[in-house]
mmCIF file of C-alpha atoms and ligand atoms in Angstrom:
data_model
loop_
_atom_site.group_PDB
_atom_site.id
_atom_site.type_symbol
_atom_site.label_atom_id
_atom_site.label_comp_id
_atom_site.label_asym_id
_atom_site.label_seq_id
_atom_site.Cartn_x
_atom_site.Cartn_y
_atom_site.Cartn_z
ATOM 1 C CA MET A 21 -75.670 24.002 64.910
ATOM 2 C CA LYS A 22 -72.996 23.588 67.485
ATOM 3 C CA ILE A 23 -69.534 24.640 67.060
ATOM 4 C CA THR A 24 -66.458 23.475 69.229
ATOM 5 C CA ALA A 25 -63.443 25.939 68.594
ATOM 6 C CA LEU A 26 -59.947 24.536 69.510
ATOM 7 C CA ALA A 27 -58.257 28.268 70.826
ATOM 8 C CA GLY A 28 -54.651 29.998 71.949
ATOM 9 C CA GLY A 29 -53.732 32.882 72.366
ATOM 10 C CA VAL A 30 -54.899 36.423 71.418
ATOM 11 C CA GLY A 31 -56.021 35.061 67.948
ATOM 12 C CA GLY A 32 -58.107 32.202 69.282
ATOM 13 C CA ALA A 33 -59.475 34.484 71.970
ATOM 14 C CA LYS A 34 -60.715 37.168 68.993
ATOM 15 C CA MET A 35 -62.171 34.362 66.927
ATOM 16 C CA VAL A 36 -64.085 32.463 70.059
ATOM 17 C CA ASP A 37 -65.427 36.266 70.899
ATOM 18 C CA GLY A 38 -67.099 36.496 67.443
ATOM 19 C CA LEU A 39 -68.507 33.069 67.804
ATOM 20 C CA ALA A 40 -69.658 33.898 71.076
ATOM 21 C CA GLN A 41 -71.480 37.261 69.365
ATOM 22 C CA ILE A 42 -74.045 35.064 67.166
ATOM 23 C CA LEU A 43 -74.307 31.883 68.611
ATOM 24 C CA PRO A 44 -76.539 30.529 71.593
ATOM 25 C CA ALA A 45 -74.071 29.869 74.671
ATOM 26 C CA LYS A 46 -75.017 26.300 74.705
ATOM 27 C CA ASP A 47 -73.933 25.725 70.844
ATOM 28 C CA LEU A 48 -70.223 26.678 71.417
ATOM 29 C CA THR A 49 -67.241 24.806 73.314
ATOM 30 C CA VAL A 50 -64.021 25.912 73.659
ATOM 31 C CA ILE A 51 -61.169 24.008 74.055
ATOM 32 C CA VAL A 52 -57.894 25.946 75.157
ATOM 33 C CA ASN A 53 -54.307 25.021 74.776
ATOM 34 C CA THR A 54 -52.828 25.112 78.196
ATOM 35 C CA GLY A 55 -49.003 24.498 76.893
ATOM 36 C CA ASP A 56 -48.163 27.645 78.061
ATOM 37 C CA ASP A 57 -48.847 27.254 81.296
ATOM 38 C CA PHE A 58 -46.256 27.726 84.098
ATOM 39 C CA GLU A 59 -45.460 28.146 87.718
ATOM 40 C CA HIS A 60 -44.226 31.728 88.330
ATOM 41 C CA LEU A 61 -43.795 33.025 91.880
ATOM 42 C CA GLY A 62 -45.297 30.424 93.363
ATOM 43 C CA HIS A 63 -48.560 29.809 91.377
ATOM 44 C CA LYS A 64 -50.389 28.628 88.548
ATOM 45 C CA ILE A 65 -50.274 30.917 85.517
ATOM 46 C CA CYS A 66 -52.660 30.013 82.662
ATOM 47 C CA PRO A 67 -52.272 32.596 80.290
ATOM 48 C CA ASP A 68 -54.023 30.756 77.192
ATOM 49 C CA LEU A 69 -57.205 30.127 79.086
ATOM 50 C CA ASP A 70 -57.156 33.381 80.530
ATOM 51 C CA THR A 71 -57.144 35.728 77.944
ATOM 52 C CA VAL A 72 -60.028 33.530 76.341
ATOM 53 C CA CYS A 73 -61.932 34.234 79.803
ATOM 54 C CA TYR A 74 -61.062 37.346 80.030
ATOM 55 C CA THR A 75 -62.131 37.945 76.349
ATOM 56 C CA LEU A 76 -65.515 36.459 77.046
ATOM 57 C CA ALA A 77 -66.283 38.236 79.962
ATOM 58 C CA GLY A 78 -65.121 41.632 78.871
ATOM 59 C CA LEU A 79 -61.765 41.908 81.104
ATOM 60 C CA ALA A 80 -59.404 42.005 78.812
ATOM 61 C CA ASN A 81 -56.797 44.346 78.023
ATOM 62 C CA PRO A 82 -57.265 45.814 74.462
ATOM 63 C CA GLU A 83 -53.828 46.931 74.245
ATOM 64 C CA THR A 84 -51.993 43.628 75.091
ATOM 65 C CA GLY A 85 -54.533 41.207 74.279
ATOM 66 C CA TRP A 86 -53.417 39.598 77.620
ATOM 67 C CA GLY A 87 -54.029 40.131 81.108
ATOM 68 C CA ARG A 88 -56.893 42.472 82.913
ATOM 69 C CA LYS A 89 -58.266 45.658 81.604
ATOM 70 C CA PHE A 90 -58.083 48.530 84.108
ATOM 71 C CA GLU A 91 -55.026 46.834 85.486
ATOM 72 C CA SER A 92 -52.679 48.606 88.363
ATOM 73 C CA TRP A 93 -49.287 47.297 89.164
ATOM 74 C CA GLY A 94 -48.516 47.437 92.971
ATOM 75 C CA ALA A 95 -47.606 43.876 93.414
ATOM 76 C CA MET A 96 -45.513 44.316 90.505
ATOM 77 C CA GLU A 97 -43.403 47.269 91.628
ATOM 78 C CA SER A 98 -43.023 45.620 95.196
ATOM 79 C CA ILE A 99 -41.257 42.232 93.692
ATOM 80 C CA SER A 100 -39.235 44.476 91.292
ATOM 81 C CA ALA A 101 -37.897 46.748 94.512
ATOM 82 C CA LEU A 102 -37.133 43.819 96.168
ATOM 83 C CA GLY A 103 -34.934 42.257 93.310
ATOM 84 C CA GLY A 104 -37.945 39.739 92.246
ATOM 85 C CA PRO A 105 -38.449 37.976 88.662
ATOM 86 C CA ASP A 106 -40.174 40.800 87.121
ATOM 87 C CA TRP A 107 -39.979 39.845 83.587
ATOM 88 C CA PHE A 108 -43.493 38.222 83.231
ATOM 89 C CA ARG A 109 -45.791 40.810 84.542
ATOM 90 C CA LEU A 110 -48.623 40.111 86.390
ATOM 91 C CA GLY A 111 -51.118 42.962 87.193
ATOM 92 C CA ASP A 112 -52.673 43.167 90.656
ATOM 93 C CA ARG A 113 -56.131 42.100 89.040
ATOM 94 C CA ASP A 114 -54.910 39.166 87.110
ATOM 95 C CA LEU A 115 -52.347 37.663 90.103
ATOM 96 C CA GLY A 116 -56.003 37.683 92.251
ATOM 97 C CA THR A 117 -57.257 35.024 89.406
ATOM 98 C CA HIS A 118 -53.398 33.408 89.474
ATOM 99 C CA LEU A 119 -53.818 33.154 93.573
ATOM 100 C CA GLU A 120 -56.937 31.597 93.730
ATOM 101 C CA ARG A 121 -56.884 29.239 90.887
ATOM 102 C CA THR A 122 -53.670 27.822 92.920
ATOM 103 C CA ARG A 123 -55.024 28.072 96.354
ATOM 104 C CA ARG A 124 -58.000 25.732 94.988
ATOM 105 C CA LEU A 125 -55.785 23.861 93.023
ATOM 106 C CA ARG A 126 -53.413 22.576 96.183
ATOM 107 C CA MET A 127 -56.961 22.078 97.818
ATOM 108 C CA GLY A 128 -56.917 19.557 94.868
ATOM 109 C CA GLN A 129 -59.408 20.303 92.956
ATOM 110 C CA THR A 130 -58.810 20.199 89.063
ATOM 111 C CA LEU A 131 -58.473 23.239 86.405
ATOM 112 C CA SER A 132 -60.954 22.016 85.186
ATOM 113 C CA GLN A 133 -63.459 22.096 87.834
ATOM 114 C CA ILE A 134 -61.763 25.768 88.337
ATOM 115 C CA THR A 135 -62.158 27.048 85.181
ATOM 116 C CA THR A 136 -66.191 25.983 85.354
ATOM 117 C CA ASP A 137 -66.060 27.968 88.393
ATOM 118 C CA PHE A 138 -64.355 30.696 87.201
ATOM 119 C CA CYS A 139 -66.473 31.226 84.238
ATOM 120 C CA SER A 140 -69.575 31.147 86.051
ATOM 121 C CA ALA A 141 -68.637 33.703 88.584
ATOM 122 C CA TRP A 142 -67.573 36.025 85.236
ATOM 123 C CA GLU A 143 -70.960 34.933 83.473
ATOM 124 C CA ILE A 144 -69.383 33.282 80.418
ATOM 125 C CA GLY A 145 -72.071 31.622 78.819
ATOM 126 C CA PRO A 146 -69.790 29.028 76.468
ATOM 127 C CA GLY A 147 -68.269 25.850 77.574
ATOM 128 C CA ILE A 148 -64.344 26.842 78.243
ATOM 129 C CA LEU A 149 -62.122 23.326 78.775
ATOM 130 C CA PRO A 150 -58.572 23.134 79.308
ATOM 131 C CA MET A 151 -56.981 20.537 76.803
ATOM 132 C CA CYS A 152 -56.243 18.591 80.010
ATOM 133 C CA ASP A 153 -55.915 18.823 84.074
ATOM 134 C CA GLU A 154 -52.395 17.991 83.850
ATOM 135 C CA ALA A 155 -49.522 19.517 82.766
ATOM 136 C CA THR A 156 -48.325 19.362 79.708
ATOM 137 C CA PRO A 157 -45.880 22.201 79.216
ATOM 138 C CA THR A 158 -44.397 23.497 76.088
ATOM 139 C CA MET A 159 -40.617 23.104 75.590
ATOM 140 C CA VAL A 160 -39.292 25.115 72.769
ATOM 141 C CA LEU A 161 -35.692 23.387 71.150
ATOM 142 C CA THR A 162 -33.829 26.502 70.247
ATOM 143 C CA GLU A 163 -30.095 26.922 68.981
ATOM 144 C CA GLN A 164 -29.577 28.322 72.442
ATOM 145 C CA GLY A 165 -30.677 24.882 73.937
ATOM 146 C CA GLU A 166 -34.192 23.681 75.088
ATOM 147 C CA LEU A 167 -36.028 26.401 76.959
ATOM 148 C CA ALA A 168 -39.582 26.820 78.398
ATOM 149 C CA PHE A 169 -42.264 28.219 76.620
ATOM 150 C CA GLN A 170 -42.443 31.445 78.372
ATOM 151 C CA ASP A 171 -38.800 31.638 78.657
ATOM 152 C CA TYR A 172 -38.789 31.962 74.921
ATOM 153 C CA PHE A 173 -41.563 34.181 74.449
ATOM 154 C CA VAL A 174 -41.884 36.635 76.948
ATOM 155 C CA ALA A 175 -38.055 36.296 78.673
ATOM 156 C CA ARG A 176 -36.406 36.108 75.277
ATOM 157 C CA HIS A 177 -38.824 37.914 72.985
ATOM 158 C CA CYS A 178 -39.051 34.697 70.473
ATOM 159 C CA GLU A 179 -35.454 35.720 69.298
ATOM 160 C CA PRO A 180 -33.445 31.949 69.541
ATOM 161 C CA GLN A 181 -33.708 30.079 66.400
ATOM 162 C CA VAL A 182 -36.285 27.394 67.075
ATOM 163 C CA LEU A 183 -35.187 23.625 65.635
ATOM 164 C CA SER A 184 -38.553 21.765 67.351
ATOM 165 C CA PHE A 185 -41.510 21.986 69.813
ATOM 166 C CA ARG A 186 -41.944 18.832 72.784
ATOM 167 C CA PHE A 187 -44.799 19.039 74.666
ATOM 168 C CA ALA A 188 -43.553 17.269 78.178
ATOM 169 C CA ASN A 189 -45.665 14.872 79.726
ATOM 170 C CA ILE A 190 -48.303 14.621 76.919
ATOM 171 C CA GLU A 191 -48.450 11.185 76.933
ATOM 172 C CA ASN A 192 -49.434 11.075 80.337
ATOM 173 C CA SER A 193 -52.174 13.263 79.317
ATOM 174 C CA ARG A 194 -56.249 12.472 79.090
ATOM 175 C CA PRO A 195 -58.269 15.123 77.604
ATOM 176 C CA ALA A 196 -60.275 17.004 80.224
ATOM 177 C CA PRO A 197 -63.615 16.227 81.569
ATOM 178 C CA GLY A 198 -66.302 17.321 78.822
ATOM 179 C CA VAL A 199 -63.610 17.839 75.915
ATOM 180 C CA ILE A 200 -64.343 14.500 74.135
ATOM 181 C CA GLU A 201 -68.042 15.236 74.445
ATOM 182 C CA ALA A 202 -67.720 18.660 73.054
ATOM 183 C CA ILE A 203 -66.242 17.190 70.278
ATOM 184 C CA LYS A 204 -68.330 14.384 69.760
ATOM 185 C CA ALA A 205 -71.410 16.887 69.762
ATOM 186 C CA ALA A 206 -70.073 19.169 67.450
ATOM 187 C CA ASP A 207 -71.268 19.786 64.423
ATOM 188 C CA HIS A 208 -68.501 21.297 63.148
ATOM 189 C CA VAL A 209 -64.863 21.955 64.849
ATOM 190 C CA ILE A 210 -63.349 25.218 64.303
ATOM 191 C CA ILE A 211 -59.712 25.466 64.409
ATOM 192 C CA CYS A 212 -59.079 29.579 65.339
ATOM 193 C CA PRO A 213 -56.353 31.828 63.599
ATOM 194 C CA SER A 214 -54.158 30.541 66.704
ATOM 195 C CA ASN A 215 -50.424 29.590 66.430
ATOM 196 C CA PRO A 216 -50.584 25.994 64.616
ATOM 197 C CA TRP A 217 -47.062 24.946 66.321
ATOM 198 C CA VAL A 218 -47.255 26.023 70.013
ATOM 199 C CA SER A 219 -51.232 26.842 70.650
ATOM 200 C CA ILE A 220 -53.126 23.699 68.549
ATOM 201 C CA ASP A 221 -50.443 21.243 68.207
ATOM 202 C CA PRO A 222 -50.650 20.908 71.890
ATOM 203 C CA ILE A 223 -54.202 20.481 71.679
ATOM 204 C CA LEU A 224 -53.825 17.853 69.272
ATOM 205 C CA SER A 225 -51.341 16.018 70.503
ATOM 206 C CA VAL A 226 -53.241 15.009 73.943
ATOM 207 C CA PRO A 227 -54.001 10.979 73.338
ATOM 208 C CA GLY A 228 -57.268 10.857 71.788
ATOM 209 C CA ILE A 229 -58.296 14.420 71.005
ATOM 210 C CA LYS A 230 -56.912 14.419 67.221
ATOM 211 C CA ASP A 231 -58.260 11.131 66.609
ATOM 212 C CA GLU A 232 -61.999 12.281 67.614
ATOM 213 C CA VAL A 233 -61.374 15.920 65.757
ATOM 214 C CA GLY A 234 -60.536 13.979 62.395
ATOM 215 C CA LYS A 235 -64.400 12.122 62.644
ATOM 216 C CA LYS A 236 -65.664 15.611 62.148
ATOM 217 C CA HIS A 237 -66.348 18.535 59.919
ATOM 218 C CA VAL A 238 -63.336 20.673 60.468
ATOM 219 C CA VAL A 239 -62.364 23.761 59.289
ATOM 220 C CA ALA A 240 -59.173 26.176 60.671
ATOM 221 C CA VAL A 241 -59.058 29.841 59.913
ATOM 222 C CA SER A 242 -55.239 31.286 58.647
ATOM 223 C CA PRO A 243 -53.338 33.048 61.294
ATOM 224 C CA ILE A 244 -51.189 33.753 58.489
ATOM 225 C CA ILE A 245 -52.073 37.171 56.400
ATOM 226 C CA GLY A 246 -49.733 38.204 53.498
ATOM 227 C CA GLY A 247 -47.154 35.640 54.704
ATOM 228 C CA LYS A 248 -47.024 37.410 57.941
ATOM 229 C CA ALA A 249 -48.376 36.721 61.034
ATOM 230 C CA VAL A 250 -51.259 38.721 62.639
ATOM 231 C CA LYS A 251 -49.857 38.875 66.366
ATOM 232 C CA GLY A 252 -46.710 36.653 67.815
ATOM 233 C CA PRO A 253 -44.033 34.515 66.560
ATOM 234 C CA ALA A 254 -46.127 31.979 64.132
ATOM 235 C CA ALA A 255 -44.438 33.396 60.971
ATOM 236 C CA LYS A 256 -41.074 33.241 61.977
ATOM 237 C CA MET A 257 -41.193 29.672 63.550
ATOM 238 C CA PHE A 258 -42.480 28.612 59.938
ATOM 239 C CA ALA A 259 -39.482 30.288 58.095
ATOM 240 C CA GLU A 260 -37.200 29.263 61.282
ATOM 241 C CA LEU A 261 -38.333 25.559 60.517
ATOM 242 C CA GLY A 262 -37.813 25.844 56.721
ATOM 243 C CA ILE A 263 -41.263 26.222 55.321
ATOM 244 C CA THR A 264 -42.149 29.665 53.868
ATOM 245 C CA PRO A 265 -44.951 31.142 55.859
ATOM 246 C CA SER A 266 -48.102 31.451 54.125
ATOM 247 C CA ALA A 267 -51.817 30.650 54.341
ATOM 248 C CA GLN A 268 -51.028 27.418 52.768
ATOM 249 C CA ALA A 269 -48.207 26.677 54.531
ATOM 250 C CA VAL A 270 -50.801 26.582 57.848
ATOM 251 C CA ALA A 271 -53.467 24.370 55.493
ATOM 252 C CA GLN A 272 -50.816 22.101 54.210
ATOM 253 C CA HIS A 273 -49.785 21.982 58.658
ATOM 254 C CA TYR A 274 -53.467 20.602 59.565
ATOM 255 C CA GLY A 275 -53.212 18.172 56.550
ATOM 256 C CA SER A 276 -56.141 15.845 56.078
ATOM 257 C CA LEU A 277 -57.526 17.017 59.314
ATOM 258 C CA LEU A 278 -58.705 19.737 57.454
ATOM 259 C CA ASP A 279 -62.044 19.858 55.159
ATOM 260 C CA GLY A 280 -62.265 23.655 54.664
ATOM 261 C CA PHE A 281 -60.166 26.331 55.329
ATOM 262 C CA ILE A 282 -60.853 30.488 55.717
ATOM 263 C CA LEU A 283 -58.166 32.896 54.267
ATOM 264 C CA ASP A 284 -58.068 36.670 54.089
ATOM 265 C CA ASN A 285 -58.605 38.442 50.214
ATOM 266 C CA VAL A 286 -54.767 39.360 50.161
ATOM 267 C CA ASP A 287 -54.032 35.609 49.681
ATOM 268 C CA GLU A 288 -56.496 34.811 47.357
ATOM 269 C CA GLU A 289 -54.028 33.942 44.698
ATOM 270 C CA GLN A 290 -53.494 30.566 46.643
ATOM 271 C CA VAL A 291 -56.984 29.393 46.322
ATOM 272 C CA GLU A 292 -55.985 27.006 43.663
ATOM 273 C CA LEU A 293 -53.152 25.320 45.203
ATOM 274 C CA MET A 294 -55.315 24.765 48.084
ATOM 275 C CA GLU A 295 -57.968 23.646 46.161
ATOM 276 C CA SER A 296 -55.882 21.491 44.256
ATOM 277 C CA MET A 297 -54.449 19.752 47.819
ATOM 278 C CA GLU A 298 -58.708 19.196 48.330
ATOM 279 C CA THR A 299 -59.300 21.628 50.761
ATOM 280 C CA THR A 300 -62.571 23.744 49.987
ATOM 281 C CA THR A 301 -61.889 27.487 50.664
ATOM 282 C CA PHE A 302 -63.610 30.831 51.667
ATOM 283 C CA VAL A 303 -62.111 34.135 51.438
ATOM 284 C CA THR A 304 -62.888 37.061 53.041
ATOM 285 C CA ASN A 305 -61.520 39.664 55.319
ATOM 286 C CA THR A 306 -59.999 37.729 58.345
ATOM 287 C CA LEU A 307 -58.120 40.469 60.079
ATOM 288 C CA MET A 308 -60.246 41.037 63.161
ATOM 289 C CA LYS A 309 -59.475 44.657 64.196
ATOM 290 C CA THR A 310 -62.594 44.909 65.862
ATOM 291 C CA SER A 311 -65.214 43.211 67.604
ATOM 292 C CA GLU A 312 -67.861 43.923 65.037
ATOM 293 C CA ASP A 313 -64.991 42.408 62.532
ATOM 294 C CA GLN A 314 -65.040 39.373 65.384
ATOM 295 C CA ALA A 315 -68.731 39.276 64.919
ATOM 296 C CA GLN A 316 -68.866 39.514 61.080
ATOM 297 C CA LEU A 317 -66.183 36.970 60.400
ATOM 298 C CA ALA A 318 -67.963 34.474 62.630
ATOM 299 C CA GLN A 319 -71.166 34.687 61.043
ATOM 300 C CA GLU A 320 -69.617 34.267 57.550
ATOM 301 C CA ILE A 321 -67.498 31.202 58.541
ATOM 302 C CA VAL A 322 -71.240 29.665 59.918
ATOM 303 C CA ASP A 323 -73.170 30.760 56.923
ATOM 304 C CA TRP A 324 -70.184 29.032 55.218
ATOM 305 C CA ILE A 325 -70.385 25.944 56.741
ATOM 306 C CA ASN A 326 -74.427 25.570 56.943
ATOM 307 C CA SER A 327 -74.279 26.457 52.950
ATOM 308 C CA ARG A 328 -71.665 23.301 52.158
HETATM 309 N N1 LIG B 412 -46.240 38.567 77.068
HETATM 310 C C1 LIG B 412 -45.905 39.362 77.233
HETATM 311 O O1 LIG B 412 -45.229 39.350 76.633
HETATM 312 N N2 LIG B 412 -45.291 39.535 78.579
HETATM 313 C C2 LIG B 412 -45.381 39.676 79.406
HETATM 314 O O2 LIG B 412 -45.384 40.308 80.549
HETATM 315 C C3 LIG B 412 -46.597 38.935 79.711
HETATM 316 C C4 LIG B 412 -47.386 38.831 81.326
HETATM 317 C C5 LIG B 412 -48.495 38.156 80.975
HETATM 318 C C6 LIG B 412 -49.212 37.534 82.257
HETATM 319 C C7 LIG B 412 -50.199 36.788 82.309
HETATM 320 C C8 LIG B 412 -51.165 36.067 81.199
HETATM 321 O O3 LIG B 412 -52.159 35.309 80.933
HETATM 322 C C9 LIG B 412 -50.430 36.510 80.163
HETATM 323 C C10 LIG B 412 -49.298 37.086 79.990
HETATM 324 N N3 LIG B 412 -48.453 37.215 78.509
HETATM 325 C C11 LIG B 412 -47.360 38.093 78.695
HETATM 326 C C12 LIG B 412 -49.102 37.076 77.154
HETATM 327 C C13 LIG B 412 -48.533 35.190 76.947
HETATM 328 O O4 LIG B 412 -47.369 34.926 77.742
HETATM 329 C C14 LIG B 412 -48.532 34.737 75.940
HETATM 330 O O5 LIG B 412 -48.894 36.050 75.097
HETATM 331 C C15 LIG B 412 -49.219 33.840 75.989
HETATM 332 O O6 LIG B 412 -48.428 32.651 76.676
HETATM 333 C C16 LIG B 412 -49.075 32.873 74.331
HETATM 334 O O7 LIG B 412 -49.957 32.946 73.502
#
């Protein structure tokens, strides 16, 4: 069975890692959010692509979820000592990725070509595709004005109250090569337990992607468990936008795109509400603390999908 997953951030990377453990590599393609990408210290940083790739390559930092394991911070310390911008922490090993990616971009290669090459160097089996090759930076409209995503997320610790989101230049973007083909070829699309507002919505906003996803069987895994986000600001965003954060709110956010929804045992009482919305549900442990948890959740989802 062929699966195409939509992913961003640490929750997405964990789900994808679980799927990669149980599916043949040729049957899994991951479309990754690039709305978080930005230029920093003159280099192109792609946090979600790198988080997914480092995780699948076994290179990810298990404490932070982003960046590399066995990292050293010499370059950052030098920048800091010179009074340079040190609010966004780039480790030495991670920096190598950004240097090489930026070098290739400046030679005229596309982000999708570079990602394919990096994945083969890191011996990653599943297909990993950026949602598009164009820059479509996520902008967060807050009570303190409009902020670039990493300014909001890292520099300001997600503190400003959110009013809305905008994906700049999205209307001029096109699905990266292979994206539409991967969705068409999929038996199922899985929306990973990533932030709906800033990880999944950017992907679905690339012209053509949502229409193609809408033709498939689509299931989503809730990133909200017991009213709280497993990691990151998703619950805070729902609340600030006037929506009580819950698994049900996530299902409502995706609306008719979904024909299945996976929620955690602690949210079992929400099943009736969701089934009244005509979304079939699957209830299990969705908290992925270990690699075994990731594989178990992936297997349960695939078994459930197969049995429907
Ligand atoms: N997140 C932080 O909270 N602080 C950082 O200093 C930081 C550095 C960083 C470097 C490379 C990278 O790929 C990601 C990094 N992140 C950092 C995480 C990242 O900004 C966010 O988690 C994602 O954009 C949200 O999915």
